[in-house]
Coordinates of C-alpha atoms in Angstrom, one line a residue:
M272 CA 173.9 84.5 252.0
T273 CA 174.9 87.0 248.9
K274 CA 177.4 84.2 248.0
F275 CA 174.3 81.5 247.9
L276 CA 172.0 83.9 246.0
S277 CA 174.4 84.7 243.4
S278 CA 174.8 80.8 242.9
S279 CA 171.4 80.2 242.8
T280 CA 171.1 83.2 240.3
R281 CA 173.6 81.6 238.0
R282 CA 172.0 78.4 238.1
F283 CA 168.3 79.7 237.2
D284 CA 170.0 81.6 234.5
W285 CA 171.7 78.5 233.1
V286 CA 168.3 76.4 233.3
H287 CA 166.4 79.3 231.6
S288 CA 168.9 79.3 229.1
R289 CA 168.8 75.6 228.3
V290 CA 164.9 75.9 228.1
Q291 CA 165.0 78.8 225.8
K292 CA 167.6 77.1 223.5
T293 CA 165.4 74.0 223.7
A294 CA 162.3 75.9 222.5
I295 CA 164.2 77.5 219.9
R296 CA 165.3 74.3 218.5
R297 CA 161.6 72.7 218.5
K298 CA 160.3 76.2 216.6
R299 CA 163.0 75.4 214.1
K300 CA 161.9 71.8 213.5
A301 CA 158.4 72.7 213.2
V302 CA 159.1 75.7 210.6
I303 CA 161.3 73.2 208.7
L304 CA 158.5 70.5 209.0
M305 CA 155.8 73.1 208.1
L306 CA 158.2 74.4 205.1
L307 CA 158.8 70.7 203.8
T308 CA 154.9 69.9 204.1
A309 CA 154.3 73.1 202.1
L310 CA 156.7 72.4 199.5
I311 CA 155.5 68.8 198.9
L312 CA 151.9 70.3 198.7
L313 CA 153.0 72.9 196.4
G314 CA 155.1 70.4 194.4
G315 CA 151.9 68.0 194.4
L316 CA 149.7 70.9 193.2
G317 CA 152.3 72.0 190.7
G318 CA 152.7 68.6 189.6
R319 CA 148.9 68.2 189.2
L320 CA 148.5 71.6 187.4
F321 CA 151.4 70.5 184.9
Y322 CA 149.4 67.2 184.2
V323 CA 146.1 69.0 183.8
Q324 CA 147.4 71.9 181.7
I325 CA 150.2 70.2 180.0
V326 CA 150.0 66.7 179.7
Q327 CA 146.1 66.4 179.3
G328 CA 145.4 70.0 178.5
K329 CA 144.0 69.1 175.0
Y330 CA 141.6 66.3 176.6
Y331 CA 140.2 68.9 179.3
A332 CA 140.1 71.8 176.9
Q333 CA 137.9 69.6 174.7
L334 CA 135.8 68.2 177.8
A335 CA 134.7 71.9 178.6
Q336 CA 134.2 72.4 174.9
Q337 CA 131.7 69.6 174.7
N338 CA 130.0 70.8 177.8
R339 CA 129.6 74.1 176.4
V340 CA 128.7 73.1 172.8
R341 CA 126.4 70.6 171.8
L342 CA 125.2 69.2 168.5
I343 CA 121.4 68.6 168.0
S344 CA 120.4 66.4 164.9
T345 CA 117.4 67.6 162.9
R346 CA 115.2 65.8 160.7
E347 CA 112.4 67.0 158.5
E348 CA 109.0 65.4 158.0
R349 CA 109.4 61.6 156.8
G350 CA 107.9 61.3 153.3
R351 CA 104.2 60.9 153.6
I352 CA 102.8 57.6 152.0
L353 CA 99.5 58.3 150.0
D354 CA 96.8 55.9 148.5
R355 CA 96.2 56.2 144.4
K356 CA 94.0 59.2 145.2
G357 CA 96.1 61.2 147.3
R358 CA 94.5 60.2 150.6
I359 CA 97.1 59.8 153.4
L360 CA 98.1 56.4 154.7
A361 CA 101.3 57.4 156.6
G362 CA 102.2 61.1 157.9
S363 CA 103.7 62.8 160.7
K364 CA 102.3 65.0 163.7
L365 CA 104.0 67.4 166.1
S366 CA 105.3 66.0 169.1
Y367 CA 108.2 65.9 171.7
L368 CA 111.1 63.5 172.5
V369 CA 113.5 63.3 175.3
A370 CA 117.2 63.0 174.8
L371 CA 120.3 62.9 176.8
Q372 CA 123.6 64.4 176.0
P373 CA 126.4 61.8 176.7
S374 CA 129.3 64.5 176.7
A375 CA 127.5 66.4 179.4
H376 CA 128.9 64.2 182.5
K377 CA 131.1 61.3 183.1
P378 CA 129.3 58.0 183.1
A379 CA 129.3 58.0 187.0
E380 CA 127.9 61.5 187.3
W381 CA 124.8 60.6 185.3
N382 CA 123.4 58.1 188.1
T383 CA 121.3 60.6 190.0
I384 CA 120.2 62.4 187.0
L385 CA 118.9 59.2 185.6
S386 CA 117.2 58.4 189.1
R387 CA 115.4 61.5 188.8
L388 CA 114.4 61.2 185.1
S389 CA 113.4 57.5 185.5
K390 CA 110.5 58.7 187.9
V391 CA 109.5 61.3 185.4
L392 CA 109.3 59.2 182.2
D393 CA 108.2 55.8 183.9
I394 CA 111.3 54.2 182.5
T395 CA 113.7 52.2 184.4
T396 CA 117.4 53.5 185.4
D397 CA 118.8 50.7 183.8
T398 CA 117.2 51.2 180.7
L399 CA 118.4 54.9 180.6
Q400 CA 121.8 53.7 181.2
Q401 CA 121.5 51.2 178.3
H402 CA 120.7 54.1 175.9
L403 CA 123.9 55.9 177.1
K404 CA 126.1 53.0 176.7
Q405 CA 124.7 52.6 173.1
A406 CA 126.7 55.8 172.2
A407 CA 130.2 56.7 173.0
N408 CA 130.7 58.2 176.7
R409 CA 131.8 61.5 175.0
S410 CA 129.3 61.3 172.1
Q411 CA 128.4 65.2 171.0
W412 CA 125.3 63.6 169.5
A413 CA 121.9 63.4 171.7
V414 CA 120.4 59.8 172.5
V415 CA 117.0 59.6 172.5
V416 CA 115.2 58.0 175.4
K417 CA 111.5 58.4 174.9
R418 CA 109.5 60.0 172.1
G419 CA 105.8 61.0 172.3
I420 CA 106.1 62.3 175.9
N421 CA 103.1 64.1 177.1
A422 CA 102.3 67.7 178.4
A423 CA 103.1 66.9 182.0
E424 CA 106.3 65.3 181.2
V425 CA 107.4 68.0 179.4
T426 CA 106.3 70.5 182.0
R427 CA 108.1 68.6 185.0
I428 CA 111.4 68.6 183.2
K429 CA 111.7 72.2 182.1
E430 CA 110.5 73.4 185.4
Q431 CA 113.3 71.7 187.1
L432 CA 116.2 72.3 184.2
S433 CA 119.0 72.4 187.0
N434 CA 118.2 68.9 188.1
F435 CA 118.4 67.7 184.7
Q436 CA 121.7 68.8 183.2
G437 CA 122.4 66.8 180.0
V438 CA 118.4 66.0 179.3
E439 CA 117.1 67.8 176.4
V440 CA 113.4 68.1 175.7
R441 CA 113.0 68.7 171.7
Q442 CA 110.1 69.0 169.2
D443 CA 109.9 65.8 167.0
L444 CA 107.8 64.8 164.2
M445 CA 106.4 61.5 165.0
R446 CA 105.2 59.1 162.4
V447 CA 101.5 58.4 162.5
Y448 CA 99.0 56.2 160.4
P449 CA 95.6 57.8 160.7
N450 CA 93.9 54.4 159.6
G451 CA 95.4 52.3 162.6
T452 CA 95.6 48.8 161.3
L453 CA 94.5 49.3 157.7
A454 CA 96.9 48.2 155.3
A455 CA 99.5 47.6 158.1
H456 CA 101.3 44.7 156.1
V457 CA 101.7 46.9 153.1
L458 CA 102.7 49.8 155.0
G459 CA 105.0 48.4 157.5
Y460 CA 106.3 50.5 160.3
V461 CA 108.8 52.5 161.7
G462 CA 110.9 51.6 164.9
E463 CA 114.3 52.8 166.5
I464 CA 117.4 51.5 164.9
D465 CA 119.1 48.6 166.5
A466 CA 123.4 48.2 166.8
E467 CA 123.2 45.8 164.0
T468 CA 121.5 47.7 161.6
M469 CA 124.0 50.9 162.5
K470 CA 126.5 48.6 161.9
A471 CA 125.2 47.5 158.5
R472 CA 124.5 51.5 157.6
Q473 CA 127.2 53.3 159.3
N474 CA 127.9 55.1 155.9
Q475 CA 124.1 56.6 156.0
D476 CA 124.3 59.0 158.9
Y477 CA 122.2 57.3 161.3
H478 CA 122.3 57.7 165.1
F479 CA 121.2 55.9 168.3
G480 CA 117.7 56.6 168.8
D481 CA 116.7 57.6 165.1
L482 CA 113.8 55.9 163.5
I483 CA 114.2 53.3 160.5
G484 CA 111.6 51.3 158.3
K485 CA 111.4 48.1 159.9
A486 CA 108.8 46.2 157.4
G487 CA 106.8 46.9 154.4
I488 CA 107.0 50.0 152.3
E489 CA 108.4 51.9 155.3
A490 CA 111.6 49.6 154.8
A491 CA 111.5 48.9 151.3
Y492 CA 111.8 52.8 150.6
E493 CA 113.6 53.9 153.6
L494 CA 116.1 56.0 152.1
Q495 CA 113.6 57.7 149.9
L496 CA 111.3 58.5 152.7
R497 CA 113.8 59.4 155.8
G498 CA 115.1 62.2 153.5
Q499 CA 118.7 63.9 154.6
Q500 CA 119.5 64.6 158.4
G501 CA 120.4 68.3 159.3
G502 CA 122.1 69.1 162.6
Q503 CA 122.7 72.5 164.8
Q504 CA 126.0 73.2 166.3
V505 CA 124.6 75.2 169.7
E506 CA 126.1 77.1 172.8
V507 CA 124.1 76.0 176.0
N508 CA 124.9 77.5 179.5
G509 CA 125.1 75.7 182.8
V510 CA 121.7 73.9 182.7
G511 CA 121.7 73.0 179.2
Q512 CA 119.6 75.9 177.8
I513 CA 120.6 76.8 174.5
I514 CA 122.1 80.4 174.2
K515 CA 123.5 80.9 171.0
K516 CA 123.5 78.9 167.5
L517 CA 127.0 78.5 166.1
A518 CA 126.0 76.4 162.9
D519 CA 123.2 75.3 161.3
K520 CA 122.8 72.6 158.3
P521 CA 119.0 72.1 156.9
A522 CA 117.6 68.7 157.0
Q523 CA 115.9 67.7 153.9
P524 CA 112.4 66.2 153.9
G525 CA 111.7 62.7 152.7
Q526 CA 110.2 62.0 149.4
E527 CA 106.5 61.4 149.1
I528 CA 105.6 58.1 148.1
Q529 CA 102.2 57.3 146.5
L530 CA 100.9 53.8 146.4
T531 CA 98.8 52.0 143.9
L532 CA 96.2 51.2 146.7
D533 CA 92.9 52.4 146.8
L534 CA 91.7 53.2 150.5
E535 CA 88.3 52.5 150.2
L536 CA 89.0 48.9 148.3
Q537 CA 91.6 48.3 151.0
K538 CA 88.8 49.0 153.7
A539 CA 86.6 46.2 151.7
A540 CA 89.3 43.6 151.7
E541 CA 89.9 44.1 155.2
T542 CA 86.0 44.0 156.2
A543 CA 85.5 41.1 154.1
L544 CA 88.4 39.2 155.9
G545 CA 86.8 40.2 159.3
D546 CA 88.4 37.9 162.0
R547 CA 89.5 34.9 159.7
V548 CA 93.1 34.2 159.2
G549 CA 94.0 34.5 155.9
A550 CA 94.7 37.3 153.0
I551 CA 93.0 39.0 150.0
V552 CA 94.7 40.5 147.1
A553 CA 93.1 42.9 144.3
L554 CA 95.1 43.6 141.1
N555 CA 94.4 45.7 138.0
P556 CA 94.6 42.5 135.5
N557 CA 96.0 44.9 132.6
T558 CA 98.7 46.7 134.5
G559 CA 99.8 44.7 137.5
E560 CA 98.8 47.5 140.3
V561 CA 97.9 46.3 143.4
L562 CA 94.6 47.8 144.5
A563 CA 94.4 46.1 147.8
M564 CA 96.4 43.8 149.9
A565 CA 94.9 42.6 153.3
S566 CA 96.2 40.1 155.6
R567 CA 94.8 38.8 159.1
P568 CA 95.9 39.0 161.9
D569 CA 97.3 42.5 161.9
F570 CA 98.7 45.0 164.0
D571 CA 98.6 48.9 164.6
P572 CA 101.9 50.3 163.3
N573 CA 101.4 53.3 165.6
L574 CA 102.4 51.1 168.3
F575 CA 106.0 51.1 167.3
T576 CA 106.2 55.0 166.8
K577 CA 107.0 55.1 170.4
R578 CA 108.7 52.4 172.2
I579 CA 106.0 49.5 172.4
S580 CA 104.8 48.7 176.0
P581 CA 105.4 45.2 177.3
Q582 CA 101.4 45.0 177.8
A583 CA 100.8 45.9 174.2
W584 CA 103.6 43.7 172.9
Q585 CA 102.4 40.6 175.1
Q586 CA 98.8 41.2 173.4
L587 CA 100.3 41.1 169.8
Q588 CA 102.1 37.8 170.8
A589 CA 99.1 36.2 171.5
K590 CA 97.9 36.3 168.0
Q591 CA 98.8 34.0 165.1
F592 CA 102.0 35.6 163.5
P593 CA 100.3 39.1 163.3
F594 CA 103.5 40.5 161.3
V595 CA 103.3 37.9 158.6
N596 CA 102.0 39.2 155.4
R597 CA 99.9 36.2 154.1
A598 CA 99.3 37.6 150.9
L599 CA 102.8 36.9 150.4
Q600 CA 103.1 33.8 151.8
A601 CA 102.9 30.1 150.3
Y602 CA 100.1 27.7 150.7
P603 CA 98.6 24.6 148.7
P604 CA 96.3 26.2 146.0
A605 CA 93.9 23.4 145.6
S606 CA 91.7 23.4 142.7
T607 CA 92.3 26.7 141.5
F608 CA 95.8 25.4 140.2
K609 CA 93.4 23.3 137.7
V610 CA 93.9 26.3 135.7
I611 CA 97.4 25.6 135.4
T612 CA 96.8 21.8 134.4
A613 CA 94.2 22.9 131.8
I614 CA 96.6 25.1 130.0
A615 CA 99.6 22.7 130.2
A616 CA 96.8 19.9 128.7
L617 CA 95.6 22.1 125.7
E618 CA 99.0 23.4 124.9
S619 CA 100.5 20.1 125.0
G620 CA 98.5 19.0 121.7
K621 CA 97.7 15.8 123.5
Y622 CA 94.0 17.3 124.5
S623 CA 91.9 19.5 122.4
A624 CA 89.1 22.1 123.1
N625 CA 86.5 19.2 122.3
T626 CA 88.0 16.6 124.7
V627 CA 85.0 14.9 126.8
L628 CA 86.2 12.4 129.6
D629 CA 84.1 10.1 132.0
T630 CA 84.6 11.1 135.6
Y631 CA 84.0 8.8 138.6
P632 CA 83.4 8.8 142.2
Y633 CA 87.0 8.7 142.7
L634 CA 90.2 7.1 140.9
S635 CA 92.7 4.5 142.6
I636 CA 96.1 5.5 141.9
G637 CA 98.9 3.7 143.7
G638 CA 96.8 2.5 146.7
S639 CA 95.3 6.0 147.2
Q640 CA 91.9 7.4 146.2
I641 CA 91.2 10.8 144.4
W642 CA 87.7 11.6 145.4
E643 CA 85.3 13.8 143.7
S644 CA 83.6 16.5 145.8
N645 CA 80.1 15.0 145.3
R646 CA 81.5 11.7 145.8
S647 CA 79.3 10.5 142.9
G648 CA 81.1 11.8 139.7
F649 CA 79.9 14.4 137.1
G650 CA 79.3 12.1 134.0
R651 CA 81.1 12.7 131.0
V652 CA 82.6 16.4 130.9
G653 CA 84.8 18.6 128.8
F654 CA 87.3 21.3 130.2
V655 CA 84.6 23.9 130.6
D656 CA 82.6 21.9 132.7
A657 CA 85.4 20.0 134.5
L658 CA 86.4 23.5 135.5
A659 CA 82.7 24.6 136.6
W660 CA 82.4 21.6 138.8
S661 CA 86.0 21.3 139.8
S662 CA 86.3 17.6 138.7
N663 CA 89.2 16.1 140.2
T664 CA 89.2 12.6 138.4
F665 CA 89.0 14.6 134.9
F666 CA 91.9 16.6 135.9
S667 CA 93.8 13.5 137.2
Q668 CA 93.3 11.7 134.1
V669 CA 94.3 14.5 131.9
A670 CA 97.6 14.8 134.1
V671 CA 98.3 11.4 133.6
G672 CA 98.3 11.6 130.0
I673 CA 100.5 14.6 129.6
G674 CA 102.7 13.6 132.6
A675 CA 104.4 16.2 135.3
S676 CA 106.8 18.1 133.1
P677 CA 104.4 20.3 131.1
I678 CA 102.3 21.1 134.4
L679 CA 105.4 22.1 136.2
D680 CA 106.6 24.0 133.1
W681 CA 103.3 25.9 132.9
A682 CA 103.6 26.9 136.5
R683 CA 107.1 28.3 136.4
R684 CA 105.9 30.3 133.2
F685 CA 103.4 31.8 135.3
G686 CA 106.0 33.0 138.1
M687 CA 105.1 30.2 140.6
G688 CA 108.2 29.1 142.5
Q689 CA 109.7 32.8 142.1
N690 CA 109.7 36.1 143.3
T691 CA 106.7 38.2 141.5
G692 CA 108.7 41.5 141.7
V693 CA 106.6 43.5 144.0
E694 CA 108.7 45.8 146.1
L695 CA 107.9 43.7 149.3
S696 CA 110.5 41.2 148.0
A697 CA 112.1 40.9 151.3
E698 CA 108.9 39.4 152.8
E699 CA 107.9 37.6 150.0
A700 CA 107.8 33.8 150.0
H701 CA 108.9 32.2 146.5
G702 CA 106.3 29.2 146.6
F703 CA 107.2 26.0 145.5
V704 CA 107.0 24.1 142.4
P705 CA 108.3 20.2 143.1
D706 CA 109.7 18.0 140.3
P707 CA 111.2 14.5 140.1
D708 CA 114.7 15.7 140.5
W709 CA 114.1 17.6 144.0
K710 CA 112.2 14.8 145.2
Q711 CA 114.9 12.5 144.3
K712 CA 117.6 14.6 145.8
Q713 CA 115.9 15.4 149.0
L714 CA 113.7 12.7 149.7
K715 CA 115.5 10.0 148.2
E716 CA 112.2 8.6 146.5
R717 CA 111.4 8.5 142.9
W718 CA 108.4 10.5 141.2
Y719 CA 105.0 8.6 141.3
A720 CA 101.9 9.1 139.1
G721 CA 100.3 9.8 142.5
D722 CA 102.7 13.1 142.9
T723 CA 101.6 14.1 139.2
I724 CA 98.0 14.0 140.2
N725 CA 98.3 15.5 143.5
T726 CA 100.5 18.5 141.6
S727 CA 97.8 18.5 139.2
I728 CA 95.0 19.7 141.7
G729 CA 97.0 21.9 143.5
Q730 CA 97.7 19.4 146.5
G731 CA 100.9 17.6 147.7
M732 CA 104.1 19.7 147.8
M733 CA 102.7 22.4 145.6
Q734 CA 103.0 26.0 147.2
V735 CA 101.6 29.2 145.7
T736 CA 101.0 32.6 147.3
P737 CA 97.9 34.6 147.2
L738 CA 99.8 36.9 145.0
Q739 CA 100.7 34.6 142.4
A740 CA 97.5 33.1 142.2
A741 CA 96.1 36.7 141.5
I742 CA 98.7 37.0 138.7
M743 CA 97.5 33.7 137.1
F744 CA 94.0 34.9 137.0
A745 CA 94.9 37.9 135.7
A746 CA 96.7 36.2 132.7
V747 CA 93.5 34.4 131.7
G748 CA 91.4 37.4 132.0
N749 CA 93.6 39.9 130.2
G750 CA 94.3 37.7 127.3
G751 CA 97.4 35.7 128.1
Y752 CA 99.9 38.2 129.7
R753 CA 101.8 37.9 132.9
V754 CA 101.9 41.2 134.7
Q755 CA 104.4 42.1 137.2
P756 CA 102.5 43.3 140.6
F757 CA 103.5 46.8 142.2
L758 CA 102.4 49.0 144.9
V759 CA 104.4 52.3 143.9
K760 CA 102.8 54.4 141.3
K761 CA 104.6 54.6 138.3
N762 CA 104.4 56.3 134.7
P763 CA 101.4 54.2 133.3
A764 CA 103.1 54.5 129.8
I765 CA 106.2 52.7 131.1
S766 CA 104.3 50.5 133.6
V767 CA 102.0 49.0 131.0
R768 CA 105.2 48.4 128.3
Q769 CA 107.4 46.9 131.0
Q770 CA 105.3 45.0 133.6
K771 CA 103.5 42.6 131.0
K772 CA 104.8 39.6 129.2
S773 CA 103.1 37.5 126.8
L774 CA 102.7 34.0 127.6
N775 CA 102.1 32.9 124.2
L776 CA 98.9 31.1 124.8
K777 CA 96.9 29.7 121.6
P778 CA 93.7 31.6 121.4
E779 CA 91.6 28.3 121.8
T780 CA 93.3 27.7 125.0
L781 CA 92.2 31.0 126.3
R782 CA 88.7 30.7 124.8
V783 CA 88.2 27.3 126.9
L784 CA 89.9 28.7 130.0
Q785 CA 87.8 32.0 130.0
A786 CA 84.6 30.0 129.2
G787 CA 85.7 27.6 132.0
L788 CA 86.1 30.1 134.5
R789 CA 82.7 31.9 133.7
S790 CA 80.8 28.7 134.0
V791 CA 82.2 28.4 137.5
V792 CA 80.2 31.5 138.6
S793 CA 77.0 31.2 136.4
K794 CA 76.6 27.4 137.2
G795 CA 79.4 26.2 139.4
T796 CA 81.0 26.2 142.6
G797 CA 81.3 30.2 142.6
Q798 CA 77.8 31.1 142.4
A799 CA 78.1 33.3 145.3
L800 CA 79.3 35.8 142.7
N801 CA 76.6 35.4 140.2
E802 CA 75.0 38.9 141.5
T803 CA 72.8 41.3 139.7
R804 CA 74.9 44.3 141.6
L805 CA 78.0 42.8 139.5
P806 CA 78.9 42.3 136.0
P807 CA 79.5 39.0 134.6
V808 CA 82.4 37.7 137.0
S809 CA 84.7 34.7 136.2
G810 CA 86.6 32.7 138.8
K811 CA 87.6 29.4 140.4
S812 CA 87.2 28.1 143.8
G813 CA 89.9 25.9 145.9
T814 CA 89.6 23.6 148.9
A815 CA 93.2 22.7 150.1
E816 CA 93.7 19.9 152.5
D817 CA 96.2 20.6 155.5
P818 CA 95.9 17.7 157.7
P819 CA 95.5 17.4 160.5
R820 CA 94.5 20.8 160.8
P821 CA 91.2 22.2 158.8
T822 CA 91.1 23.1 155.1
H823 CA 92.2 26.3 153.5
A824 CA 89.5 27.9 151.4
W825 CA 90.5 29.7 148.0
F826 CA 88.7 31.7 145.7
G827 CA 90.2 33.9 142.5
A828 CA 88.0 35.8 140.3
Y829 CA 88.0 38.7 137.6
A830 CA 85.6 41.0 136.1
P831 CA 83.9 42.0 134.0
S832 CA 84.2 38.4 132.4
D833 CA 84.8 40.0 128.6
K834 CA 87.0 42.9 129.4
P835 CA 88.5 42.7 133.0
E836 CA 89.4 45.6 135.3
I837 CA 89.9 44.0 138.4
V838 CA 91.0 40.7 139.7
V839 CA 90.5 39.8 143.3
V840 CA 91.9 36.4 145.2
A841 CA 90.6 35.7 148.7
F842 CA 92.3 33.1 150.9
A843 CA 91.3 31.7 154.3
E844 CA 93.6 29.9 156.1
N845 CA 92.4 26.6 158.1
A846 CA 88.9 27.9 157.4
G847 CA 87.4 24.6 157.5
G848 CA 85.1 24.9 154.3
G849 CA 85.0 25.1 150.8
G850 CA 86.3 27.9 148.8
G851 CA 83.3 28.5 147.2
A852 CA 81.3 28.7 150.4
I853 CA 83.7 30.8 152.8
A854 CA 86.1 32.8 150.0
A855 CA 83.8 33.4 147.1
P856 CA 81.7 36.0 149.3
M857 CA 84.8 37.8 150.3
V858 CA 85.5 38.3 146.9
R859 CA 81.8 39.4 146.1
Q860 CA 82.3 42.0 148.9
V861 CA 85.4 43.3 147.3
M862 CA 84.1 43.6 143.9
E863 CA 80.7 45.3 145.0
T864 CA 83.1 48.0 146.6
Y865 CA 85.0 48.3 143.4
F866 CA 82.1 48.7 140.9
K867 CA 80.0 50.8 143.2
T868 CA 82.7 53.1 143.9
K869 CA 83.4 53.3 140.3
Q870 CA 80.0 54.2 139.5
S871 CA 79.9 57.0 141.9
D872 CA 83.1 58.2 140.7
T873 CA 81.7 58.3 137.0
G874 CA 78.9 60.1 138.2
M875 CA 80.6 62.9 139.7
E876 CA 82.7 63.0 136.6
R877 CA 79.6 63.5 134.4
S878 CA 78.0 66.0 136.9
E879 CA 81.0 68.3 136.3

């Protein structure tokens, strides 16, 4: 029994020993496995730390700095635009904008923030993403996403700054046009700079979201009006609040631009146009100062100081090319061009001030008939009465007598077919003076007598802008000087000397022309201007064919006739009536305002 127990004990001890050894081996394996795992993890962590701190250390240090340090662009007030008497046509008002700081997050991290911001600003997330993509992903310059935000939008963002990290609400000076649509085509408008313009102006310190002049004076004088951009380097906390200003470069305000426009006269011109498509230009015939320049249809430049809504854009598109300044676009000048034909004839020496010709109901030229407006003719007339009644058959005979060359030459001497020199040259049409060489080259046809006649009465291919027509009338009124028009007020002593060029017209030519244009108003087609409320007025009407559309209506005039102070040209596009009936009353309205204002101003000066 004892022997059996001893044997059993030895067997149990052996089994127990084997179990213990197996357990120890397993523990050792587990420990080794754990050590190996720990070594691998520590090695990976160490490698990552090496990569982050050594390989990419500079990048992440810069990233941390960008998240802590921001650059905020600052701009002083854009230069004001004033009328000739110092009244504000374009200025600025205090507002707020929302901008995104691209360096605040990686691109993917913006999604949640932009989704929240989209609901506050009523801008799609895709649009906000596009604004971020415009700038480099790590750009330190903020990207403007909305201007002119209201108080409710400001409050919602500022109350939830922790949800809008990287979003900035800042004060802004927003462009404002206090008179709305008034002089819109002259002033132009501002809008956010696009990628193409950014590339073209890469050395002029523009950033995405900056405003830039897009048209009119705003574009022509962009560099003077915008001033110099400044900036601040600031330190921000975790939610983007500024806690310290690190550096500051003050912005320089834009220059003030004073125009030659008169606010009251501009209002009168736009009122006279009403809803008609067309243009009115008023000049000082002695200096070239543009006193008024109106165009219809128009637009409100205030729409573009913020991003224009799709609804507002569609309403503008429904109009007939509202951004086109029709005062600078070219049209057939009709009978207003007879001024040039008369000058060409009298200066040629082939016709004199005493020339008298028979007029007829019509003339047949090359199978075409040139009719008089009254369908019966005006009997025997000279240049004065031919201008008064706008005789087509008189000027057709004169044109055949002198040929095309003198007429085309004098048109060019008056500046037709070329820029006038006005500051809005980027928007100005040259007009067109056709000639035999052009016709042969472009149309493969020779020049006919009918072409000469059509040109002489302002039809056919001849094209003139309302501003060019105003220069023509100014030259007759001021004694034979071609003036260069200008919109920005200059030193009068310099402008008179540099802006006038003698056309060397014979005194007899000027005498006949001045008498003829006075006769137009006193007894001819321009009697709508024969008003007791006005001093003596001289002018010329025109009715231009534009088949298959209705006719254009023209009237150009200056006053007082003996010593002109103002030239006004009115043009009504496809008005469907005569220049004397439609355009002359527009000219009258502008002149009445001019002389009424002048009388009022003179009275005030005397009382003082």
